[in-house]
XYZ file of N, CA and C in Angstrom:
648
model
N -15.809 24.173 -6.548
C -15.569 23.384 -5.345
C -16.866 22.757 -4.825
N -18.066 23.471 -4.463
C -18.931 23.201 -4.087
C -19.364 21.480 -5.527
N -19.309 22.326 -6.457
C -19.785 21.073 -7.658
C -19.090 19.695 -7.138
N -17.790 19.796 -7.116
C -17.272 18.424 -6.962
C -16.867 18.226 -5.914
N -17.267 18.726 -4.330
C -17.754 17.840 -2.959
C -18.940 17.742 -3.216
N -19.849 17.846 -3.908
C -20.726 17.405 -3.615
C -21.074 15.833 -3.506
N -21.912 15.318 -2.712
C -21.914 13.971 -2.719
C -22.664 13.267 -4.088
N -23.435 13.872 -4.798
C -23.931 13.581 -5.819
C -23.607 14.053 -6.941
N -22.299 14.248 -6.918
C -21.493 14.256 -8.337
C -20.965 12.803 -8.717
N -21.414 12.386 -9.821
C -21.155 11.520 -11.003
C -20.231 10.451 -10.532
N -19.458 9.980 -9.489
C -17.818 9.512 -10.036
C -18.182 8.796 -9.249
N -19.014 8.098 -8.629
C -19.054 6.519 -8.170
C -18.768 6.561 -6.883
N -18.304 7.021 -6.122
C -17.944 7.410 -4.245
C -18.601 6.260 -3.360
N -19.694 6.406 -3.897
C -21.136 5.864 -2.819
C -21.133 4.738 -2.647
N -19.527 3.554 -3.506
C -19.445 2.558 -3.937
C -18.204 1.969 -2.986
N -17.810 2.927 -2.194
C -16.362 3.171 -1.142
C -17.160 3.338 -0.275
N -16.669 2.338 1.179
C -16.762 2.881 2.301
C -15.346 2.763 2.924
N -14.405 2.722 2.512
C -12.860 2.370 2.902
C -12.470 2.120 4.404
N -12.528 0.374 4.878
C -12.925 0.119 5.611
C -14.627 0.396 6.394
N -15.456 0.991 6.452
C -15.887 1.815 7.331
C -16.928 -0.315 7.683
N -17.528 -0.538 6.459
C -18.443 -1.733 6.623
C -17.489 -3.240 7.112
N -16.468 -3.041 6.855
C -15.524 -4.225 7.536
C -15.174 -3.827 8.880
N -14.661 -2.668 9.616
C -14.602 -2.451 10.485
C -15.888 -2.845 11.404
N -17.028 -2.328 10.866
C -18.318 -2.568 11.978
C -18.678 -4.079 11.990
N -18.599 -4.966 10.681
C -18.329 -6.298 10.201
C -17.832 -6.860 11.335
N -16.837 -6.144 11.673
C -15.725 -7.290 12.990
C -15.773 -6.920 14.183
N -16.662 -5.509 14.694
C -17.435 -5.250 15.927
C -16.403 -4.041 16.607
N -15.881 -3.397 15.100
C -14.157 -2.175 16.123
C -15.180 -1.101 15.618
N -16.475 -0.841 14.944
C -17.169 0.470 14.990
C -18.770 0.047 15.048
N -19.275 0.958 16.210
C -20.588 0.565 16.582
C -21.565 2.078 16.677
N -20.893 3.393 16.006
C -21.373 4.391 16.482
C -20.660 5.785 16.085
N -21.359 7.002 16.515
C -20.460 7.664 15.923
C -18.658 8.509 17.019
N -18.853 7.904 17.902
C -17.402 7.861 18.466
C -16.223 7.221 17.778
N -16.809 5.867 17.418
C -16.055 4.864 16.519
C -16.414 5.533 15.224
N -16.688 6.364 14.845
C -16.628 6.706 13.175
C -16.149 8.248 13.746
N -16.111 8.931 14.334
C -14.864 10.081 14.247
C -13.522 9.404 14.299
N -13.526 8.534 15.510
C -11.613 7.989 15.423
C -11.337 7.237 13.843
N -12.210 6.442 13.013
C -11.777 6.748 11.896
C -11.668 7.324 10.942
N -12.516 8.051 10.581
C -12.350 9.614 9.999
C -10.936 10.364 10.459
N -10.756 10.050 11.675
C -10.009 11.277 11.920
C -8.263 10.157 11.919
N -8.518 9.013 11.924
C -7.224 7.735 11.061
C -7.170 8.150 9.763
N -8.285 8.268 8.942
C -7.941 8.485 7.836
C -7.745 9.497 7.176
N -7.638 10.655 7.721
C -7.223 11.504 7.820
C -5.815 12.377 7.980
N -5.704 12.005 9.047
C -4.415 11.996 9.842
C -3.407 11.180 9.296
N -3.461 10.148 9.583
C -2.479 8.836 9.013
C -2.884 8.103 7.664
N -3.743 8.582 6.995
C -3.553 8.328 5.642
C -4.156 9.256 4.656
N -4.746 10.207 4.315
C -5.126 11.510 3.870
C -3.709 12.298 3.630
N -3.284 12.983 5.030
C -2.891 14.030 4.880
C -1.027 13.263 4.298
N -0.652 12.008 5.103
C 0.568 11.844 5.034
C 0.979 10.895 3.741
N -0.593 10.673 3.012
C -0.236 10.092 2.100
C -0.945 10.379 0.440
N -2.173 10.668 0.215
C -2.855 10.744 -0.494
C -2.512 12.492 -1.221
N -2.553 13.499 0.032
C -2.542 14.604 -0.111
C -1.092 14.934 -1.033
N -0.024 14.255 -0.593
C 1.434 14.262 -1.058
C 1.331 13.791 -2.218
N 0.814 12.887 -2.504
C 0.504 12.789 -4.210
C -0.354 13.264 -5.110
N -1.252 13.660 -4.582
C -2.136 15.246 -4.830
C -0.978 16.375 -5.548
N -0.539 17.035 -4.375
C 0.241 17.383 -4.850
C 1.326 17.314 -5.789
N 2.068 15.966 -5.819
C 2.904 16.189 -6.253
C 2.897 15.996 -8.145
N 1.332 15.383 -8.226
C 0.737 15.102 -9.424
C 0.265 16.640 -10.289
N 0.010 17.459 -9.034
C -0.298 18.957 -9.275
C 1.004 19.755 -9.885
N 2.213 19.115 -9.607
C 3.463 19.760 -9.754
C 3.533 19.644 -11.055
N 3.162 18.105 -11.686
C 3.724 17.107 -12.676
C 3.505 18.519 -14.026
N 4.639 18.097 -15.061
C 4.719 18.792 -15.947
C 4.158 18.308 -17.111
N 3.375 17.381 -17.041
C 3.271 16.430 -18.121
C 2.292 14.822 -17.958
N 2.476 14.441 -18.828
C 1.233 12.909 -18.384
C 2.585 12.150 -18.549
N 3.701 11.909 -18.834
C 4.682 11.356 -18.297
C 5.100 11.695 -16.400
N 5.392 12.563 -16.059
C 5.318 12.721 -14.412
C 4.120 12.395 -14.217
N 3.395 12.297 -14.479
C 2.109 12.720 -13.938
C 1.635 10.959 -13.426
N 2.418 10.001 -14.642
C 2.168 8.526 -14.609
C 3.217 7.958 -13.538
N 4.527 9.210 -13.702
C 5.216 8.312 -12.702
C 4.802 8.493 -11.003
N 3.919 9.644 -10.748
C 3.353 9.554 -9.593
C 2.246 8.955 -8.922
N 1.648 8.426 -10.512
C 0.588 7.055 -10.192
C 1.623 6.203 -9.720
N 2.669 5.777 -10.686
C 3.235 4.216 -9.881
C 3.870 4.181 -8.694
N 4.115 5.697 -8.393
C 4.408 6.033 -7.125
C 3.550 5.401 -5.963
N 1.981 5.774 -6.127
C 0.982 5.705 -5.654
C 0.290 4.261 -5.434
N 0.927 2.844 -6.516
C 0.865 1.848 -6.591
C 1.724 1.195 -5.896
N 3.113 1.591 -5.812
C 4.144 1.121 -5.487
C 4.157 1.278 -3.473
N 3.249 2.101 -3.220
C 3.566 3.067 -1.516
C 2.003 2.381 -1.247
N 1.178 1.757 -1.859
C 0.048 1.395 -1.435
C -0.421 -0.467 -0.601
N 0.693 -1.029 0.334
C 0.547 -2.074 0.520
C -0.674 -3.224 0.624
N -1.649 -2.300 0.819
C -2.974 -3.418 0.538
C -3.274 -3.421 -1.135
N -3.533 -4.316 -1.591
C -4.194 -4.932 -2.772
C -5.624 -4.476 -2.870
N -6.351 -4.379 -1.896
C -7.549 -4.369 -2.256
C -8.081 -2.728 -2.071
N -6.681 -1.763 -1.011
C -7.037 -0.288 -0.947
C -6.097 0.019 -2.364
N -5.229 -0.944 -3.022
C -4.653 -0.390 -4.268
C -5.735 -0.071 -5.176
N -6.376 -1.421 -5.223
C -7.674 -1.686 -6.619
C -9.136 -0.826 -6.153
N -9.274 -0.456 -4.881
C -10.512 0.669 -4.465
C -9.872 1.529 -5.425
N -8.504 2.524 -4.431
C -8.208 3.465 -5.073
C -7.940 3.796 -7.116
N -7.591 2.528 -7.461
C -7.744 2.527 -8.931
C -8.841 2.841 -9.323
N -9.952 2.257 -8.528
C -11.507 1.974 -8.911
C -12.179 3.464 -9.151
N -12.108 3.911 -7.758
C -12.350 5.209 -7.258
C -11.797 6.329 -8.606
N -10.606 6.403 -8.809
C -9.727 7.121 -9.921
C -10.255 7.121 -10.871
N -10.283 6.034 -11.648
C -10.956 5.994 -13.387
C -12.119 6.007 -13.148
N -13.082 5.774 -11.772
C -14.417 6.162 -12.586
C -14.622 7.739 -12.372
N -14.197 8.408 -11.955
C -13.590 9.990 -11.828
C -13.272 10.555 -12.933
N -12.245 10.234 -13.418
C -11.136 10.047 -14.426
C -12.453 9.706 -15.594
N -13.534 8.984 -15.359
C -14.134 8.945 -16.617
C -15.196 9.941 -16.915
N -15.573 10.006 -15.540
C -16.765 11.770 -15.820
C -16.151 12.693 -16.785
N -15.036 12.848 -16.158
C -14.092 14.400 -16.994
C -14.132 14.177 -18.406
N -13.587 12.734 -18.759
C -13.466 12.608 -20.071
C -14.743 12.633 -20.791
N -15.705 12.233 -20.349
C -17.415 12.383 -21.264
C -17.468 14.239 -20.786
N -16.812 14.800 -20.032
C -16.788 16.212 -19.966
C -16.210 16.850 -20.955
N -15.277 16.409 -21.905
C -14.015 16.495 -22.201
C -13.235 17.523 -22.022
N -12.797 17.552 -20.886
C -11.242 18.189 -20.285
C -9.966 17.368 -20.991
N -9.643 18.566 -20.847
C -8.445 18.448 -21.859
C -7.407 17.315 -21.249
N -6.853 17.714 -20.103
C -5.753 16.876 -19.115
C -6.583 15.408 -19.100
N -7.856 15.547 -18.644
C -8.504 13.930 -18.094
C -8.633 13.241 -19.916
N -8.821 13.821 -20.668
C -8.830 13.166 -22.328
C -7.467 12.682 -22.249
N -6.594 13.308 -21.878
C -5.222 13.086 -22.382
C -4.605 11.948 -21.707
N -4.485 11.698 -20.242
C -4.679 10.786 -19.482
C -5.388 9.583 -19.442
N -6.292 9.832 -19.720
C -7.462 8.478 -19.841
C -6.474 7.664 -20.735
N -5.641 8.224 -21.761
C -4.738 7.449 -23.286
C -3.820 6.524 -21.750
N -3.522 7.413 -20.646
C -2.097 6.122 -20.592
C -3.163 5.178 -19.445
N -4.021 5.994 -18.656
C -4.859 4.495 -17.705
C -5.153 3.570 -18.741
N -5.379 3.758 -20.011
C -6.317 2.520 -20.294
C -4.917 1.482 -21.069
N -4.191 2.127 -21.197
C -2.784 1.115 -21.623
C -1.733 0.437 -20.536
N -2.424 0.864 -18.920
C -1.646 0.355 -17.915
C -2.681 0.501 -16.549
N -2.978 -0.969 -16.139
C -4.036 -0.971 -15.476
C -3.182 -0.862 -14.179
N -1.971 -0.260 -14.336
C -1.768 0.480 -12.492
C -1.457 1.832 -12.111
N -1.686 2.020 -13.526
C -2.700 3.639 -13.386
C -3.881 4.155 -12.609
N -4.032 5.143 -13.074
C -5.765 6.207 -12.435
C -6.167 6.115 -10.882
N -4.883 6.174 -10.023
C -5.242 5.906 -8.538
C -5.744 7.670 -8.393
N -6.665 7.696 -7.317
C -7.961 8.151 -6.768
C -6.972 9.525 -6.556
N -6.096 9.642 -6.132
C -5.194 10.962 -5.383
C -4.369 11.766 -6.497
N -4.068 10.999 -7.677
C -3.649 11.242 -8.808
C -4.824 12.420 -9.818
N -5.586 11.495 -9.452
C -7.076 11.738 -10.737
C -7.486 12.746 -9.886
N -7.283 13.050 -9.002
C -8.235 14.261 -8.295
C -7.460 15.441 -8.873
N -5.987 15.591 -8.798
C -5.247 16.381 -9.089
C -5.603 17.083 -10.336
N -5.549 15.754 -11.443
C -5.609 16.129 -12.908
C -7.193 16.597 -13.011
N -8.234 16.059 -12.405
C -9.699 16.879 -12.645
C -9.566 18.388 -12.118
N -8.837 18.932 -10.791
C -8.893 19.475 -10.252
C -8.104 20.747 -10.843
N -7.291 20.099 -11.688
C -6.387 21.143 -12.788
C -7.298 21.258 -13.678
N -7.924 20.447 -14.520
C -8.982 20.260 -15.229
C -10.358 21.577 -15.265
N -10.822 21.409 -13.687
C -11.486 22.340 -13.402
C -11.292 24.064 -12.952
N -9.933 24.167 -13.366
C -9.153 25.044 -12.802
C -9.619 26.062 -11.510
N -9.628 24.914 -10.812
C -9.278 25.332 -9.342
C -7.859 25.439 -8.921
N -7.161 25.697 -7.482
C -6.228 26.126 -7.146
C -5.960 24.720 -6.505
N -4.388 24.668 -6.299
C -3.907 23.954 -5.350
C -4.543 23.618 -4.013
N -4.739 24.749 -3.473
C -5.499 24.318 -1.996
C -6.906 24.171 -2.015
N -7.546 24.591 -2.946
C -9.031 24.256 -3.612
C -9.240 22.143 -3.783
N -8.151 22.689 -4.181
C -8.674 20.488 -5.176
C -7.909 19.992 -3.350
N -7.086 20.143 -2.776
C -6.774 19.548 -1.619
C -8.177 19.474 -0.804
N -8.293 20.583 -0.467
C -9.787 21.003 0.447
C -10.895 19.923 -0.020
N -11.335 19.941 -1.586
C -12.182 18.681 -2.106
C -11.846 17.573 -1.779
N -10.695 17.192 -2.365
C -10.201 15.955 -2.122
C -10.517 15.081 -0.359
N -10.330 15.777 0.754
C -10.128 15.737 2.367
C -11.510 15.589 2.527
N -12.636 16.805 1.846
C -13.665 16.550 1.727
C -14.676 15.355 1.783
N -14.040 15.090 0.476
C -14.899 14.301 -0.606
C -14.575 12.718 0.476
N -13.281 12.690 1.099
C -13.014 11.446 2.008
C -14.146 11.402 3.312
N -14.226 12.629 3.940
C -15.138 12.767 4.941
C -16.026 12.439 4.771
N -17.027 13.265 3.264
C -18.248 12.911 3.285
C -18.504 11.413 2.862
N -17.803 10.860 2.386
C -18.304 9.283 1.946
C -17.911 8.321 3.135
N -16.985 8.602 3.888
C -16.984 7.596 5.226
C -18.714 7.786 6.191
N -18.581 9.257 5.917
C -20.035 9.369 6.675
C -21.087 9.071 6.079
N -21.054 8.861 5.019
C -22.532 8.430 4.014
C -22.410 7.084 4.261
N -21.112 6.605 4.553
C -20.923 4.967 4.381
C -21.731 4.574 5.422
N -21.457 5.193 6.422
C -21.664 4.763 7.944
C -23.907 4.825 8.339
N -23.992 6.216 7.625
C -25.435 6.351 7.028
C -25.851 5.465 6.704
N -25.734 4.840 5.638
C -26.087 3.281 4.598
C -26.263 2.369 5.516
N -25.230 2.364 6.309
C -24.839 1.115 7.051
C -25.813 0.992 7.867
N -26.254 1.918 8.575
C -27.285 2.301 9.731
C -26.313 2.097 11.181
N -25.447 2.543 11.032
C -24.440 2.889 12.170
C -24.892 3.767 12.453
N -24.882 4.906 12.510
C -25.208 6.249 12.364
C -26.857 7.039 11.813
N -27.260 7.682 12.389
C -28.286 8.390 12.219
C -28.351 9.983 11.651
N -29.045 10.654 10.818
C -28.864 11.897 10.084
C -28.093 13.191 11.056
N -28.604 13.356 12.002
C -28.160 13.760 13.396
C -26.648 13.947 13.253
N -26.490 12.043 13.641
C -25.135 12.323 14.045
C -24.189 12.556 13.007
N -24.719 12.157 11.548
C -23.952 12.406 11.047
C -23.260 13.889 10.587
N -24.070 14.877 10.600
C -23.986 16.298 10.822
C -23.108 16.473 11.802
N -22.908 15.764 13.019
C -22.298 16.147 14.136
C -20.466 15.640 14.152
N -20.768 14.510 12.964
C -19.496 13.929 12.882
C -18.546 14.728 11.560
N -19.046 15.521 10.576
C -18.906 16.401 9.532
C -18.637 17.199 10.386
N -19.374 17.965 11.152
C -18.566 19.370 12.185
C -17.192 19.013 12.359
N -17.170 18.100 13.420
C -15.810 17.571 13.602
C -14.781 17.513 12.907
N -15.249 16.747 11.518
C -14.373 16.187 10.895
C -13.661 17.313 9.971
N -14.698 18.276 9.720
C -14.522 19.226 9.187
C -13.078 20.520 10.039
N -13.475 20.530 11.029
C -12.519 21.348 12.128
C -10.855 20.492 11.660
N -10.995 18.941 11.686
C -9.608 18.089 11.768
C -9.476 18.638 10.136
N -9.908 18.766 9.255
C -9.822 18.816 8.261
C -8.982 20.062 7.969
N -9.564 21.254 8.083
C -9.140 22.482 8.565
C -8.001 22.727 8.861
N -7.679 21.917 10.042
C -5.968 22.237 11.133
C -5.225 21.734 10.133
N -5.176 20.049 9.947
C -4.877 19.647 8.631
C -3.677 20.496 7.305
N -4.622 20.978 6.546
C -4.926 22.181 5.520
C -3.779 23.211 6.092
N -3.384 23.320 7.524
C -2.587 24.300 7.484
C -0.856 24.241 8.085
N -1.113 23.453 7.621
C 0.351 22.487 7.893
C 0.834 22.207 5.989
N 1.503 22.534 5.960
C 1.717 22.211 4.289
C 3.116 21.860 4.050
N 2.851 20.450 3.697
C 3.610 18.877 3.569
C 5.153 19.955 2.864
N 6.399 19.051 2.780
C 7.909 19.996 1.772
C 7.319 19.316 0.281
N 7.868 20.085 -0.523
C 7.748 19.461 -2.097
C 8.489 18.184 -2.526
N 9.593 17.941 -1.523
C 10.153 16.440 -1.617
C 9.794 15.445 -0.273
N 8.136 15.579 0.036
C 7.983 14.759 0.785
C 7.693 13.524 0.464
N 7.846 12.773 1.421
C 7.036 11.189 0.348
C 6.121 10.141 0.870
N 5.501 9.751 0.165
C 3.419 9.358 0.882
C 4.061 8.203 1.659
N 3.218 7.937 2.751
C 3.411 6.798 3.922
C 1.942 7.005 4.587
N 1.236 5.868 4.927
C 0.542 5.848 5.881
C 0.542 4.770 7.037
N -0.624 4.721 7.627
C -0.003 3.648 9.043
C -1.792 3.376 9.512
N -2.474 2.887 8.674
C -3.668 2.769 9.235
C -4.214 0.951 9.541
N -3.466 0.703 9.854
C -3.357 -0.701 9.955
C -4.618 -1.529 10.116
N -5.858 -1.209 11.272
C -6.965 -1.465 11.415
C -7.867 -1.733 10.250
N -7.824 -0.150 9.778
C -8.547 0.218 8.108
C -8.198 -1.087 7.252
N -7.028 -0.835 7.149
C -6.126 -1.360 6.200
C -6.843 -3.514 6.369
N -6.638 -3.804 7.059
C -6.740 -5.563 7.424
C -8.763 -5.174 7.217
N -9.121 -4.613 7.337
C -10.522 -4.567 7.351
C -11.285 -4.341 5.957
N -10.242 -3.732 5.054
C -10.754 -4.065 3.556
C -10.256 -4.922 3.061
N -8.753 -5.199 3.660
C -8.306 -6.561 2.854
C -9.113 -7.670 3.444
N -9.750 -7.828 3.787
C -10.533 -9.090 3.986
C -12.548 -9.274 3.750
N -12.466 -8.358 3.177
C -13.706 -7.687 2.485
C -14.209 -8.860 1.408
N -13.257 -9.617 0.600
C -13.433 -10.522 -0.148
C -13.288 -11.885 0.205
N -13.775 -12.104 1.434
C -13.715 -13.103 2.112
C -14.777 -12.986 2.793
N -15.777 -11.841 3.068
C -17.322 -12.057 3.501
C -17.843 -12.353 2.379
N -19.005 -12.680 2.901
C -20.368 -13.534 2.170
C -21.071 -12.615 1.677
N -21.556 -11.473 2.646
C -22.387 -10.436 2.107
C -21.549 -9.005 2.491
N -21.532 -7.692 1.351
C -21.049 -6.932 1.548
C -21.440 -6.211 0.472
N -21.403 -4.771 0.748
C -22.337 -3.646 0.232
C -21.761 -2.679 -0.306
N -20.316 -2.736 -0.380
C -18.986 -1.524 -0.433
C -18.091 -2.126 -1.462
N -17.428 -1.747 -2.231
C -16.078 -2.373 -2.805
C -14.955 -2.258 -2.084
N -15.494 -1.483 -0.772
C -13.925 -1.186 -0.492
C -14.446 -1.137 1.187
């Protein structure tokens, strides 16, 4: 667990700020008040009610057949284009550590991402590394919630929104929402939805600035 939250594991993260640089871009985050309420959006309304559910339900999968149909799940429930193609982004370069690792599940997988480019979304691939690494169900969740926290806050770091300080102070936090979170545990026929609308219009228009530092 510790290996893969870490922020300097291999899989490209540092390359996502999901929303965090479009939001401050258009003047809705100036600080770290405005970077807990999104942390704790993306979290809340898209983490736990959406990402986490396909986490799971990829964790269930019996096979790299389920396992693909909960990617297109994940394609199909993802209305922005440009949080579809992060999250793809995010996925296979994940999805590609394991395989120069060679794990067995991420070798096996890598066969259907690279024959269907609406494969290897980010919530999927965590699952299969996370089986991979044989950790537990609530282990790869815990990373996963993690691994979202710490890169909004590194984003915000980069950005110079935020100072070392606060960002420690916004990880406490985020960490506590994270936590409560974690103990609420989604039904096995639930199904992913989120509602982050702000986020959401703030990466889709990411490719329409001039200068920008994030893919996402």
């Amino acid at each position: 667990m510790l290996q893969l939250g870490d922020s300097a594991f291999p899989a490209g993260g540092f390359a996502f700020s999901w929303g965090v640089e479009g939001l401050a871009a258009d003047g809705l985050l100036a600080g770290h008040d405005d970077l807990d309420g999104v942390i704790a959006d993306h979290l809340a309304q898209r983490w736990a009610t959406m990402d986490r559910i396909l986490l799971r339900r990829a964790w269930r999968a019996s096979d790299t057949d389920a396992i693909s149909s909960v990617d297109r799940l994940a394609e199909a429930t993802t209305s922005s284009a440009e949080m579809r193609d992060g999250s793809r982004r995010a996925g296979r370069a994940l999805l590609g550590v394991w395989v120069k690792l060679a794990k067995p599940l991420s070798v096996s997988y890598r066969a259907r991402v690279s024959a269907d480019p609406r494969l290897g979304h980010l919530a999927v691939v965590q699952a299969i590394t996370g089986r991979d690494a044989g950790l537990s169900l609530d282990a790869a969740e815990l990373v996963s919630g993690w691994t979202l926290i710490t890169g909004l806050v590194s984003a915000a770091v980069r950005l110079g929104l935020i100072g070392h300080i606060d960002s420690q102070q916004s990880l406490t936090r985020a960490r506590a929402l994270l936590s409560e979170l974690l103990t609420d545990t989604p039904d096995d026929d639930a199904m992913p939805s989120s509602f982050t609308p702000f986020i959401d219009i703030a990466v889709s228009r990411g490719p329409l600035r001039h200068v920008r530092m994030f893919t996402t």
